[in-house]
Amino acid sequence: MKTKGFMLAEAIFSLFVTMLVLFILQSLLLSVKKANLSENQHINEVAYAYVQLDQYLHDEDTKMVYPLVNEGKGRSATFVKVNKDKSEIEYKIEYYLPKRVIKVSKSDGGGYMPLIFNVQSAKFITRKDKIIIRINEYNKGESDLVFQLDEEPDEDRNVKRNKKENTGKRKRAV
């Protein structure tokens, strides 16, 4: 007996094979997507941290930002943000070990702004016009964040030196 068309068993078998192929294809695409995300995630976190701090340093209310050289001795970096109203705020970028995070906070205490999480180690290099943060993350390698800043004005440096010398003399005289 000749039949024209599919039998019910053939149709069910065809649907089963089609569903199996689609399931394998979906799993393969998800694996490729997951692998792609894990490679770029590190780059995105570091880039986001750089952009976040750079925008904060150079916002519209900021007149200038300059680093304080050799203040942190490699464990942190300190910079001063001068606003347009000539108010100065001192900030510190440091590696906070208990939470393994690079953070920015005011030098006088208070809250902080986290930049990068899951940091194995960090080293801070301060030059007269830049701050370099060398970050070593777990299983992700090393990254350098370089922030170009203004140079500390000479008149401010001389005023600060004179204040330190005068307070030192007063303390000795007492």
Coordinates of C-alpha atoms in Angstrom, one line a residue:
M1 CA 0.0 0.0 0.0
K2 CA 1.4 3.4 -1.1
T3 CA 0.8 6.5 1.0
K4 CA 1.3 10.0 0.0
G5 CA 2.6 12.1 2.9
F6 CA 4.0 11.6 6.4
M7 CA 2.9 9.1 8.9
L8 CA 2.3 10.4 12.4
A9 CA 5.5 8.6 13.7
E10 CA 7.6 10.3 11.0
A11 CA 6.2 13.8 11.9
I12 CA 6.9 13.3 15.6
F13 CA 10.4 12.1 14.9
S14 CA 11.0 15.2 12.7
L15 CA 9.8 17.5 15.4
F16 CA 12.0 15.8 18.0
V17 CA 15.1 16.2 15.8
T18 CA 14.3 19.8 15.1
M19 CA 13.9 20.6 18.8
L20 CA 17.2 18.8 19.6
V21 CA 19.1 20.9 17.0
L22 CA 17.5 24.1 18.3
F23 CA 18.4 23.2 21.9
I24 CA 22.0 22.5 21.0
L25 CA 22.2 25.7 19.0
Q26 CA 20.8 27.7 21.9
S27 CA 23.3 26.2 24.3
L28 CA 26.2 26.9 21.9
L29 CA 25.1 30.6 21.5
L30 CA 24.8 31.1 25.3
S31 CA 28.3 29.6 25.8
V32 CA 29.8 31.9 23.2
K33 CA 28.0 34.9 24.7
K34 CA 29.2 34.0 28.2
A35 CA 32.8 33.5 27.1
N36 CA 32.7 36.9 25.3
L37 CA 31.4 38.7 28.3
S38 CA 33.9 37.3 30.7
E39 CA 36.8 38.5 28.5
N40 CA 35.5 42.0 28.2
Q41 CA 34.2 42.4 31.7
H42 CA 37.7 43.2 33.1
I43 CA 38.3 45.9 30.5
N44 CA 34.9 47.4 31.1
E45 CA 35.3 47.6 34.9
V46 CA 38.7 49.3 34.6
A47 CA 37.5 51.7 31.9
Y48 CA 34.4 52.6 33.9
A49 CA 36.5 53.3 37.0
Y50 CA 38.8 55.5 35.0
V51 CA 35.9 57.4 33.4
Q52 CA 34.1 57.8 36.7
L53 CA 37.1 59.3 38.5
D54 CA 38.2 61.4 35.6
Q55 CA 34.7 63.0 35.3
Y56 CA 34.7 63.7 39.0
L57 CA 38.1 65.3 38.8
H58 CA 37.2 67.5 35.9
D59 CA 33.6 68.5 36.5
E60 CA 32.2 71.9 35.7
D61 CA 32.7 73.3 39.2
T62 CA 36.4 72.4 39.3
K63 CA 39.1 75.1 38.6
M64 CA 42.1 72.8 39.0
V65 CA 43.2 69.5 40.5
Y66 CA 46.8 68.8 41.6
P67 CA 48.5 65.9 43.3
L68 CA 50.4 66.1 46.5
V69 CA 53.7 64.4 45.7
N70 CA 55.1 61.7 48.0
E71 CA 52.2 61.9 50.4
G72 CA 51.1 58.3 50.2
K73 CA 54.5 56.5 49.7
G74 CA 53.1 54.0 47.3
R75 CA 50.1 52.9 49.4
S76 CA 47.9 55.8 48.4
A77 CA 47.8 59.0 46.4
T78 CA 46.5 62.3 47.6
F79 CA 45.2 65.2 45.5
V80 CA 43.6 68.6 46.0
K81 CA 40.6 69.7 44.1
V82 CA 40.2 73.5 43.8
N83 CA 36.7 74.6 43.0
K84 CA 35.8 77.8 41.2
D85 CA 34.9 79.5 44.5
K86 CA 38.6 78.8 45.5
S87 CA 37.7 76.3 48.2
E88 CA 40.1 73.4 48.4
I89 CA 39.2 69.8 49.3
E90 CA 41.9 67.2 49.8
Y91 CA 41.1 63.6 48.6
K92 CA 42.9 60.3 49.0
I93 CA 42.8 57.3 46.6
E94 CA 43.8 54.2 48.4
Y95 CA 43.6 50.4 48.4
Y96 CA 41.2 49.3 51.2
L97 CA 42.4 45.8 52.1
P98 CA 39.5 44.4 54.1
K99 CA 37.1 44.9 51.2
R100 CA 39.8 44.6 48.5
V101 CA 38.6 47.8 46.8
I102 CA 40.2 50.9 45.4
K103 CA 38.4 53.8 46.9
V104 CA 38.4 57.6 46.9
S105 CA 37.6 59.5 50.0
K106 CA 38.1 62.9 51.6
S107 CA 41.3 63.0 53.6
D108 CA 39.4 64.2 56.7
G109 CA 37.3 61.0 56.8
G110 CA 33.6 60.4 56.0
G111 CA 32.2 58.2 53.2
Y112 CA 34.0 56.9 50.1
M113 CA 33.4 56.2 46.5
P114 CA 34.5 52.7 45.4
L115 CA 36.3 52.5 42.0
I116 CA 37.2 48.9 41.4
F117 CA 36.4 45.8 43.4
N118 CA 38.2 42.4 43.8
V119 CA 41.7 44.0 43.7
Q120 CA 44.6 41.7 44.7
S121 CA 47.1 44.6 45.1
A122 CA 47.6 48.2 44.1
K123 CA 50.5 50.6 43.9
F124 CA 50.2 54.4 43.6
I125 CA 52.8 56.5 41.8
T126 CA 52.5 60.3 42.2
R127 CA 54.3 62.8 39.9
K128 CA 54.0 66.5 39.9
D129 CA 51.2 66.5 37.3
K130 CA 49.8 62.9 37.3
I131 CA 48.7 60.0 39.4
I132 CA 49.3 56.5 38.2
I133 CA 47.5 53.6 39.8
R134 CA 48.9 50.1 39.1
I135 CA 46.2 47.6 39.8
N136 CA 46.7 43.8 40.0
E137 CA 43.3 41.9 39.9
Y138 CA 42.7 38.3 40.6
N139 CA 43.1 36.2 37.4
K140 CA 42.9 39.3 35.3
G141 CA 46.4 40.7 35.1
E142 CA 47.7 44.2 35.7
S143 CA 46.2 47.5 34.6
D144 CA 47.5 51.1 34.8
L145 CA 45.2 54.0 35.3
V146 CA 46.9 57.3 34.5
F147 CA 45.2 60.6 35.6
Q148 CA 46.7 63.7 34.0
L149 CA 46.3 66.6 36.5
D150 CA 47.5 70.2 36.9
E151 CA 50.8 71.1 38.5
E152 CA 50.6 72.4 42.0
P153 CA 50.9 76.2 41.9
D154 CA 54.2 77.5 43.2
E155 CA 52.6 80.2 45.3
D156 CA 50.4 77.7 47.1
R157 CA 53.4 75.5 47.7
N158 CA 55.4 78.4 49.2
V159 CA 52.5 79.4 51.4
K160 CA 52.1 75.9 52.7
R161 CA 55.8 75.6 53.4
N162 CA 55.8 78.9 55.3
K163 CA 52.8 77.8 57.4
K164 CA 54.5 74.4 58.2
E165 CA 57.7 76.2 59.2
N166 CA 55.9 78.8 61.3
T167 CA 53.8 76.1 63.1
G168 CA 57.0 74.1 63.7
K169 CA 58.8 77.1 65.2
R170 CA 55.8 77.8 67.4
K171 CA 55.6 74.3 68.7
R172 CA 59.3 74.3 69.5
A173 CA 59.1 77.6 71.4
V174 CA 56.2 76.4 73.6

